[in-house]
Amino acid sequence: MTTMKKLLLMNILAWLTFPFALPINAKEFTDGFISYTILSLDDNTVSATWTKHSPEDVIIIPAKVNYSGRTFDVTEVRLINDIPIYQLIISNGISKIVQYDKTVLPYLKRLDLPGSLKTIENNLFCYCPALEEVNLGEGIETLQNYCFMSSHIRRLHIPSSVKNIWGGFCCIDKLEEITVHPDNAYYHSYGNTLMEKQGRKVILGNNTFTIPDNAKSIEGNAYCMFSLGMYNTGHVNQKPIDIIIPQSVSRINNNAFFIDSIATLRIPQSTGLSSNSFWFKSVKEIITEDGESPLNSFPETITTSLLYFDAPTDDKVVDHVYLGRDIKNGDKLFDGYSYQRFTIKNLTLGPNVTNFTEEGHRYNIGSISSLITEPEKVTVRMDIDYYTNTPLYVPVGTKERYMSAEGWKNFITIIEKEKQPTAITHTTESATNEPTYYTIDGKRMTKVPKKGIYIKNHKKYAVK
């Protein structure tokens, strides 16, 4: 018997003995709308993706699949095609998702992720512009950066298992409600705001831009409320809004606020800013209250600007800026889109300012009002060509001191003015004095419950 015949006979005998055995050279197979790729025959593991439209455009990836007499474990899902789907359900037991293209899911509206994933990796579901609902399974522990960036998630629930949130919800413009499982040891929801329990850090806000009055810091992208990148779908607030930072906040980190239009931005005397803490298209008034520490008071932070005008037009105008604190290291209060200039109609310098440096900045300033009574003690460095023709209004009785003080004497027009703006020493709270009520998972209530446990002004109460 020839060798070829022997091999053929052996294969026939093997098939007769194991009639449902997997063909030796098979690497892929299909079951319904799902295509599977064998990862290991020894471990019986496969990866899965979808290759066809389902009738309702809903794809359910199972944790196990039977083929040719074997049961395979589905250990990973591959996002590798552009077949439109509207709902993706990944079953518990699958531990990995592999992404090949950021734009693979442009029509996805609902996403169910199992706890077996443990970690939602960087940029995993970045740029899913239609995504409105995400269900995070119990067991997920980490949400990495930008994993749901530029989506339209409206409601978000954080399971008890989540331990680390790196900022995965950047540029979500329609977020209305945030809840956290009561047993979560690291995070809680207060006033529809996701906060870290121990440090009282604001991790994620909502589209009303309300900031809890017990917050200690605001993390990067916490109030990033408009969509960026290739799916820029607009901004959440059409009308200018007031942003009043609570007195309790000591630090606002990089890129914490992305806002379309601001009426008044008010920063307390004890709050420090990092680089580009606020991005906006327009702003009418900015008030940084009087304080002793510099506005950019973090020694580990190297900044270039604290506020960023993200507008590509030349008509950027700020009606009034009150600067009550120093800006150290010659850093800038403002920077702007594509290095274009913009206009500050009036700049007021508070009485505590000791360093006013405007070299290399691109502001057109209509007038400057100084509340400083000892100008010779203030370091002033300015671009002469830009600011010497700007009118400088000073307190009554101080004109001669300004005219002889280094830096100030470069102003051509110095005018004493009795009715100067008053110093701004503390924040006027925007909230009413009425108590606020929340459920134990942080959802705001319209009235006191007749029965159950609720939170009033940070304290827990029970109604029997």
Coordinates of C-alpha atoms in Angstrom, one line a residue:
M1 CA 0.0 0.0 0.0
T2 CA 1.4 3.4 -1.0
T3 CA 2.1 6.1 1.5
M4 CA -0.7 8.3 0.0
K5 CA -3.2 5.5 0.4
K6 CA -2.1 4.9 4.0
L7 CA -2.7 8.6 4.9
L8 CA -6.1 8.5 3.2
L9 CA -7.1 5.4 5.1
M10 CA -5.9 6.9 8.4
N11 CA -8.0 10.0 7.8
I12 CA -11.1 7.9 6.9
L13 CA -10.6 5.8 10.0
A14 CA -10.2 9.0 12.1
W15 CA -13.4 10.4 10.6
L16 CA -15.3 7.2 11.2
T17 CA -14.0 7.0 14.8
F18 CA -14.7 10.8 15.5
P19 CA -17.3 11.7 12.8
F20 CA -17.7 15.3 14.2
A21 CA -14.0 16.1 14.6
L22 CA -12.8 19.5 13.4
P23 CA -11.0 19.4 10.0
I24 CA -7.3 19.6 10.6
N25 CA -6.6 22.7 8.6
A26 CA -9.7 24.7 9.6
K27 CA -9.0 28.2 11.0
E28 CA -12.4 29.9 10.7
F29 CA -16.0 29.0 10.8
T30 CA -19.3 30.9 10.9
D31 CA -22.4 30.5 13.0
G32 CA -25.3 32.7 12.1
F33 CA -24.1 36.3 11.9
I34 CA -20.9 35.7 13.8
S35 CA -17.6 34.7 12.3
Y36 CA -15.1 32.9 14.6
T37 CA -11.3 32.5 14.3
I38 CA -9.7 29.7 16.1
L39 CA -7.0 30.9 18.6
S40 CA -6.0 27.6 20.1
L41 CA -7.2 24.0 19.4
D42 CA -5.5 22.9 22.6
D43 CA -7.5 25.4 24.7
N44 CA -10.6 25.4 22.5
T45 CA -10.6 29.2 22.3
V46 CA -11.8 31.5 19.5
S47 CA -12.2 35.2 18.7
A48 CA -15.5 36.5 17.3
T49 CA -16.7 39.3 15.0
W50 CA -19.9 39.9 13.0
T51 CA -19.9 39.5 9.2
K52 CA -23.5 40.0 8.2
H53 CA -26.5 42.2 9.0
S54 CA -28.8 40.8 11.6
P55 CA -32.5 41.3 11.1
E56 CA -32.7 44.0 13.8
D57 CA -29.1 45.1 13.5
V58 CA -28.5 43.6 17.0
I59 CA -25.4 41.5 17.5
I60 CA -25.1 39.2 20.5
I61 CA -21.6 37.7 21.0
P62 CA -22.0 34.4 23.0
A63 CA -19.4 33.3 25.5
K64 CA -19.4 29.7 24.1
V65 CA -20.0 28.3 20.6
N66 CA -20.3 24.7 19.4
Y67 CA -18.7 23.6 16.1
S68 CA -17.9 20.2 14.7
G69 CA -18.3 18.4 18.0
R70 CA -16.4 20.8 20.1
T71 CA -17.4 23.6 22.5
F72 CA -15.2 26.6 22.1
D73 CA -14.8 29.5 24.6
V74 CA -15.1 32.9 23.0
T75 CA -12.3 34.8 24.7
E76 CA -12.1 38.0 22.6
V77 CA -14.2 40.2 20.2
R78 CA -12.6 41.8 17.2
L79 CA -13.9 45.2 16.0
I80 CA -12.6 44.8 12.4
N81 CA -15.4 45.6 10.0
D82 CA -17.8 48.4 9.0
I83 CA -21.0 46.5 8.9
P84 CA -23.5 48.8 10.6
I85 CA -25.0 47.6 13.9
Y86 CA -27.2 49.5 16.4
Q87 CA -26.8 47.3 19.4
L88 CA -23.8 45.2 20.5
I89 CA -24.2 42.8 23.4
I90 CA -21.0 41.0 24.6
S91 CA -21.7 38.0 26.9
N92 CA -20.1 37.5 30.3
G93 CA -17.0 35.4 30.1
I94 CA -15.4 37.3 27.2
S95 CA -12.3 39.0 28.5
K96 CA -10.8 40.9 25.7
I97 CA -11.9 43.4 22.9
V98 CA -9.4 44.1 20.1
Q99 CA -9.9 47.3 18.1
Y100 CA -8.5 47.9 14.7
D101 CA -10.3 51.0 13.6
K102 CA -11.7 53.9 15.7
T103 CA -14.5 54.5 13.3
V104 CA -15.8 51.0 13.1
L105 CA -19.1 51.6 15.0
P106 CA -20.5 54.9 13.7
Y107 CA -24.1 53.7 14.1
L108 CA -23.9 52.0 17.4
K109 CA -26.6 53.2 19.9
R110 CA -26.5 50.7 22.7
L111 CA -23.6 48.8 24.1
D112 CA -23.6 46.0 26.8
L113 CA -20.2 45.1 28.2
P114 CA -19.6 42.1 30.6
G115 CA -17.9 42.3 33.9
S116 CA -15.4 39.7 32.6
L117 CA -13.7 42.4 30.6
K118 CA -12.2 43.9 33.8
T119 CA -10.7 46.8 31.9
I120 CA -12.2 49.0 29.2
E121 CA -9.0 50.1 27.4
N122 CA -7.9 53.5 26.1
N123 CA -9.9 54.8 23.1
L124 CA -11.8 51.4 22.8
F125 CA -15.1 52.9 21.9
C126 CA -13.8 56.3 21.0
Y127 CA -15.8 58.1 18.3
C128 CA -19.1 56.3 18.4
P129 CA -21.2 59.4 17.7
A130 CA -24.6 57.6 17.9
L131 CA -23.9 55.9 21.2
E132 CA -26.6 56.8 23.8
E133 CA -26.6 53.9 26.2
V134 CA -23.8 52.0 27.8
N135 CA -24.4 49.2 30.3
L136 CA -21.3 48.3 32.4
G137 CA -21.4 44.8 33.8
E138 CA -20.6 44.1 37.4
G139 CA -17.0 43.0 37.5
I140 CA -15.5 45.8 35.4
E141 CA -12.7 47.5 37.4
T142 CA -11.0 50.1 35.3
L143 CA -12.2 52.6 32.7
Q144 CA -9.1 54.0 30.9
N145 CA -8.7 57.3 29.0
Y146 CA -11.1 58.3 26.3
C147 CA -12.7 54.8 26.1
F148 CA -16.1 56.4 25.4
M149 CA -15.0 59.8 24.0
S150 CA -17.2 61.8 21.7
S151 CA -20.4 59.9 22.3
H152 CA -23.9 60.9 23.3
I153 CA -24.4 58.9 26.5
R154 CA -27.3 60.2 28.4
R155 CA -27.4 58.0 31.5
L156 CA -24.4 56.3 33.2
H157 CA -24.4 53.8 36.0
I158 CA -21.1 52.8 37.7
P159 CA -21.1 49.3 39.1
S160 CA -19.8 48.5 42.6
S161 CA -16.7 46.8 41.1
V162 CA -15.2 49.9 39.5
K163 CA -12.0 51.0 41.2
N164 CA -10.3 53.2 38.6
I165 CA -11.7 55.8 36.2
W166 CA -9.0 57.6 34.2
G167 CA -11.2 60.0 32.3
G168 CA -12.9 57.7 29.8
F169 CA -15.9 60.0 29.3
C170 CA -14.3 63.0 27.6
C171 CA -16.4 65.0 25.2
I172 CA -19.8 63.6 26.1
D173 CA -22.3 66.3 25.4
K174 CA -25.7 65.0 26.5
L175 CA -25.0 63.3 29.9
E176 CA -28.0 63.9 32.1
E177 CA -27.8 61.4 34.9
I178 CA -25.0 59.7 36.8
T179 CA -25.6 57.0 39.4
V180 CA -23.2 54.7 41.3
H181 CA -23.9 51.4 43.0
P182 CA -24.2 52.1 46.8
D183 CA -21.6 49.4 47.5
N184 CA -18.9 51.0 45.4
A185 CA -16.0 51.8 47.8
Y186 CA -14.3 54.4 45.6
Y187 CA -16.9 56.5 43.9
H188 CA -20.3 58.0 44.6
S189 CA -22.7 60.2 42.8
Y190 CA -23.6 63.6 44.4
G191 CA -25.9 65.9 42.6
N192 CA -25.6 63.9 39.4
T193 CA -21.9 64.3 39.6
L194 CA -19.4 61.4 39.7
M195 CA -17.0 62.0 42.6
E196 CA -14.1 60.1 44.2
K197 CA -15.1 59.4 47.8
Q198 CA -11.8 59.8 49.6
G199 CA -10.4 63.0 48.0
R200 CA -13.7 64.5 47.0
K201 CA -12.5 64.8 43.4
V202 CA -15.0 65.6 40.7
I203 CA -14.4 62.9 38.0
L204 CA -17.3 63.5 35.7
G205 CA -20.0 66.2 35.7
N206 CA -23.2 66.5 33.7
N207 CA -24.5 68.8 31.1
T208 CA -26.0 71.3 33.6
F209 CA -22.4 72.2 34.7
T210 CA -23.5 72.1 38.4
I211 CA -20.5 71.6 40.7
P212 CA -21.1 70.0 44.2
D213 CA -20.4 72.5 46.9
N214 CA -18.3 70.0 48.8
A215 CA -15.9 69.2 46.0
K216 CA -12.1 69.7 46.6
S217 CA -10.8 69.4 43.1
I218 CA -12.0 69.0 39.5
E219 CA -10.1 66.5 37.4
G220 CA -9.2 66.8 33.7
N221 CA -12.1 66.4 31.3
A222 CA -14.7 66.4 34.1
Y223 CA -16.8 69.0 32.4
C224 CA -15.7 68.3 28.8
M225 CA -19.2 68.7 27.3
F226 CA -18.8 69.0 23.6
S227 CA -17.7 66.6 20.9
L228 CA -14.3 66.8 19.4
G229 CA -12.5 65.3 16.4
M230 CA -14.0 63.9 13.2
Y231 CA -17.5 63.6 14.7
N232 CA -17.8 67.1 16.0
T233 CA -21.6 67.3 16.4
G234 CA -21.9 70.6 18.3
H235 CA -22.0 71.8 21.8
V236 CA -24.3 71.2 24.7
N237 CA -25.2 74.8 25.8
Q238 CA -26.6 77.2 23.2
K239 CA -27.0 80.1 25.6
P240 CA -24.1 81.5 27.8
I241 CA -24.1 80.0 31.2
D242 CA -22.6 81.1 34.6
I243 CA -19.8 78.9 36.0
I244 CA -19.3 79.6 39.7
I245 CA -16.6 77.5 41.2
P246 CA -17.4 76.7 44.9
Q247 CA -15.1 77.9 47.6
S248 CA -14.3 74.3 48.6
V249 CA -12.5 73.7 45.3
S250 CA -8.7 74.1 45.7
R251 CA -7.6 72.8 42.3
I252 CA -8.8 72.6 38.8
N253 CA -6.7 70.4 36.6
N254 CA -5.7 70.5 32.9
N255 CA -8.6 70.6 30.4
A256 CA -11.3 70.3 33.2
F257 CA -13.9 72.4 31.4
F258 CA -14.8 72.4 27.7
I259 CA -17.7 74.8 27.3
D260 CA -19.3 76.5 24.3
S261 CA -20.3 79.9 25.8
I262 CA -19.8 81.4 29.3
A263 CA -21.6 84.4 30.7
T264 CA -19.6 84.7 33.9
L265 CA -16.7 82.5 35.1
R266 CA -15.8 83.1 38.7
I267 CA -12.8 81.5 40.4
P268 CA -12.4 81.7 44.2
Q269 CA -9.4 83.1 46.0
S270 CA -8.3 79.6 47.1
T271 CA -8.6 77.8 43.8
G272 CA -5.6 77.1 41.7
L273 CA -5.6 76.4 37.9
S274 CA -3.5 74.1 35.8
S275 CA -2.6 74.5 32.1
N276 CA -5.7 75.3 30.0
S277 CA -8.1 74.5 32.8
F278 CA -10.9 76.1 30.8
W279 CA -11.6 75.9 27.0
F280 CA -14.4 77.9 25.5
K281 CA -15.8 79.5 22.4
S282 CA -16.9 82.7 24.0
V283 CA -16.9 84.3 27.4
K284 CA -18.2 87.7 28.6
E285 CA -16.8 88.1 32.1
I286 CA -14.0 86.4 34.1
I287 CA -13.5 87.1 37.8
T288 CA -10.5 85.7 39.7
E289 CA -11.0 86.7 43.3
D290 CA -8.4 88.5 45.4
G291 CA -6.0 86.1 47.0
E292 CA -2.4 85.7 48.2
S293 CA -1.3 82.6 46.3
P294 CA -0.7 82.8 42.5
L295 CA -3.6 81.7 40.3
N296 CA -1.3 78.9 38.9
S297 CA 0.0 77.8 42.2
F298 CA 1.1 74.2 41.6
P299 CA 4.9 73.8 41.7
E300 CA 4.8 70.6 39.7
T301 CA 2.8 72.2 36.8
I302 CA 4.5 73.9 33.9
T303 CA 1.8 76.0 32.2
T304 CA 1.6 78.2 29.2
S305 CA -1.9 79.5 29.6
L306 CA -4.7 79.0 32.1
L307 CA -7.7 79.8 29.9
Y308 CA -7.9 78.9 26.2
F309 CA -10.1 80.5 23.5
D310 CA -11.0 77.6 21.2
A311 CA -12.5 79.8 18.5
P312 CA -11.2 80.2 14.9
T313 CA -12.6 83.7 14.4
D314 CA -11.2 87.2 14.9
D315 CA -14.2 88.5 16.8
K316 CA -13.4 87.1 20.2
V317 CA -14.3 89.7 22.8
V318 CA -14.3 89.6 26.6
D319 CA -16.2 92.4 28.3
H320 CA -14.4 92.3 31.6
V321 CA -11.6 90.5 33.3
Y322 CA -10.9 91.0 37.0
L323 CA -7.5 89.7 38.0
G324 CA -7.2 89.4 41.8
R325 CA -4.1 87.2 42.0
D326 CA -0.6 86.9 40.5
I327 CA 0.2 84.6 37.6
K328 CA 3.6 83.2 38.3
N329 CA 6.5 82.4 35.9
G330 CA 5.3 84.8 33.3
D331 CA 2.6 82.4 32.2
K332 CA -0.4 83.7 30.4
L333 CA -4.0 84.0 31.6
F334 CA -5.2 83.5 28.1
D335 CA -4.2 81.7 24.9
G336 CA -6.1 81.5 21.7
Y337 CA -6.9 79.5 18.6
S338 CA -4.1 79.7 16.0
Y339 CA -2.4 82.5 17.8
Q340 CA -5.0 85.0 16.8
R341 CA -5.5 88.2 18.8
F342 CA -8.7 88.9 20.8
T343 CA -10.1 91.9 22.8
I344 CA -10.5 92.5 26.5
K345 CA -12.7 95.6 26.8
N346 CA -11.7 96.2 30.4
L347 CA -9.0 94.6 32.6
T348 CA -9.2 95.3 36.3
L349 CA -6.1 94.5 38.5
G350 CA -7.0 93.8 42.1
P351 CA -5.2 95.3 45.1
N352 CA -3.2 92.1 45.8
V353 CA -1.6 91.8 42.4
T354 CA 2.2 92.1 42.7
N355 CA 3.3 90.8 39.3
F356 CA 1.6 92.0 36.0
T357 CA 3.5 90.5 33.0
E358 CA 2.0 90.8 29.6
E359 CA 5.0 90.3 27.3
G360 CA 4.3 88.4 24.1
H361 CA 0.5 88.2 24.7
R362 CA -2.0 88.9 22.0
Y363 CA -4.7 90.9 23.8
N364 CA -6.3 94.1 22.5
I365 CA -7.1 95.8 25.8
G366 CA -9.6 98.7 25.8
S367 CA -8.8 100.0 29.2
I368 CA -7.0 99.0 32.4
S369 CA -8.3 99.8 35.9
S370 CA -5.8 99.3 38.7
L371 CA -6.8 99.0 42.3
I372 CA -3.1 98.9 43.4
T373 CA -2.2 101.7 45.8
E374 CA 1.6 101.0 45.8
P375 CA 2.5 100.6 42.2
E376 CA 6.2 100.8 42.8
K377 CA 6.0 97.4 44.6
V378 CA 4.5 95.7 41.6
T379 CA 6.6 94.2 38.8
V380 CA 5.2 95.3 35.4
R381 CA 6.6 94.0 32.1
M382 CA 4.6 94.8 29.1
D383 CA 4.8 95.0 25.3
I384 CA 5.1 98.7 24.8
D385 CA 3.7 98.8 21.3
Y386 CA 0.5 97.0 22.5
Y387 CA -0.4 98.7 25.7
T388 CA 1.2 102.2 26.1
N389 CA -1.8 103.8 24.4
T390 CA -4.3 101.9 26.6
P391 CA -5.9 104.2 29.2
L392 CA -4.9 103.3 32.7
Y393 CA -7.3 104.3 35.5
V394 CA -5.8 104.4 39.0
P395 CA -7.0 105.2 42.6
V396 CA -7.3 108.8 43.5
G397 CA -4.1 110.2 44.9
T398 CA -1.8 107.7 43.2
K399 CA -1.2 109.1 39.7
E400 CA 2.2 110.6 40.5
R401 CA 3.4 107.3 42.0
Y402 CA 2.3 105.5 38.8
M403 CA 4.0 108.0 36.6
S404 CA 7.3 107.5 38.4
A405 CA 7.0 103.7 39.0
E406 CA 9.0 101.4 36.7
G407 CA 6.8 99.8 34.0
W408 CA 3.7 101.9 34.8
K409 CA 5.4 105.1 33.6
N410 CA 5.3 103.7 30.1
F411 CA 1.5 104.3 29.9
I412 CA 0.8 107.6 28.0
T413 CA -2.6 108.1 29.6
I414 CA -2.9 107.7 33.4
I415 CA -6.2 108.9 34.9
E416 CA -7.3 109.1 38.5
K417 CA -10.8 107.8 38.9
E418 CA -13.0 108.0 42.0
K419 CA -15.5 105.4 41.0
Q420 CA -13.2 102.5 40.4
P421 CA -14.4 98.8 40.5
T422 CA -14.4 97.5 44.0
A423 CA -12.2 94.6 45.2
I424 CA -13.6 91.1 44.9
T425 CA -12.8 89.1 48.0
H426 CA -15.2 86.2 48.1
T427 CA -17.6 84.2 45.9
T428 CA -21.3 84.9 45.9
E429 CA -22.9 81.5 46.0
S430 CA -25.2 80.9 43.1
A431 CA -27.2 78.2 44.9
T432 CA -30.3 79.0 46.8
N433 CA -30.6 78.6 50.5
E434 CA -33.2 75.9 50.1
P435 CA -32.0 72.4 51.1
T436 CA -31.3 69.8 48.4
Y437 CA -32.3 66.2 48.7
Y438 CA -30.7 63.1 47.1
T439 CA -31.2 59.4 47.1
I440 CA -28.4 57.3 48.6
D441 CA -27.0 56.7 45.0
G442 CA -26.8 60.4 44.3
K443 CA -30.0 61.1 42.3
R444 CA -31.5 64.5 43.1
M445 CA -35.1 64.4 44.5
T446 CA -37.8 67.0 44.0
K447 CA -39.2 66.6 47.5
V448 CA -38.6 64.8 50.8
P449 CA -39.6 61.1 50.5
K450 CA -42.4 59.9 52.7
K451 CA -40.4 56.7 53.5
G452 CA -36.9 55.5 53.0
I453 CA -33.3 56.8 53.3
Y454 CA -32.2 60.1 51.7
I455 CA -29.4 62.6 51.9
K456 CA -30.0 66.3 52.9
N457 CA -27.1 68.8 52.7
H458 CA -24.5 66.0 52.9
K459 CA -26.1 64.2 55.8
K460 CA -28.1 60.9 55.7
Y461 CA -31.7 60.8 57.1
A462 CA -34.2 58.0 57.4
V463 CA -38.0 58.3 57.2
K464 CA -39.9 55.4 58.7

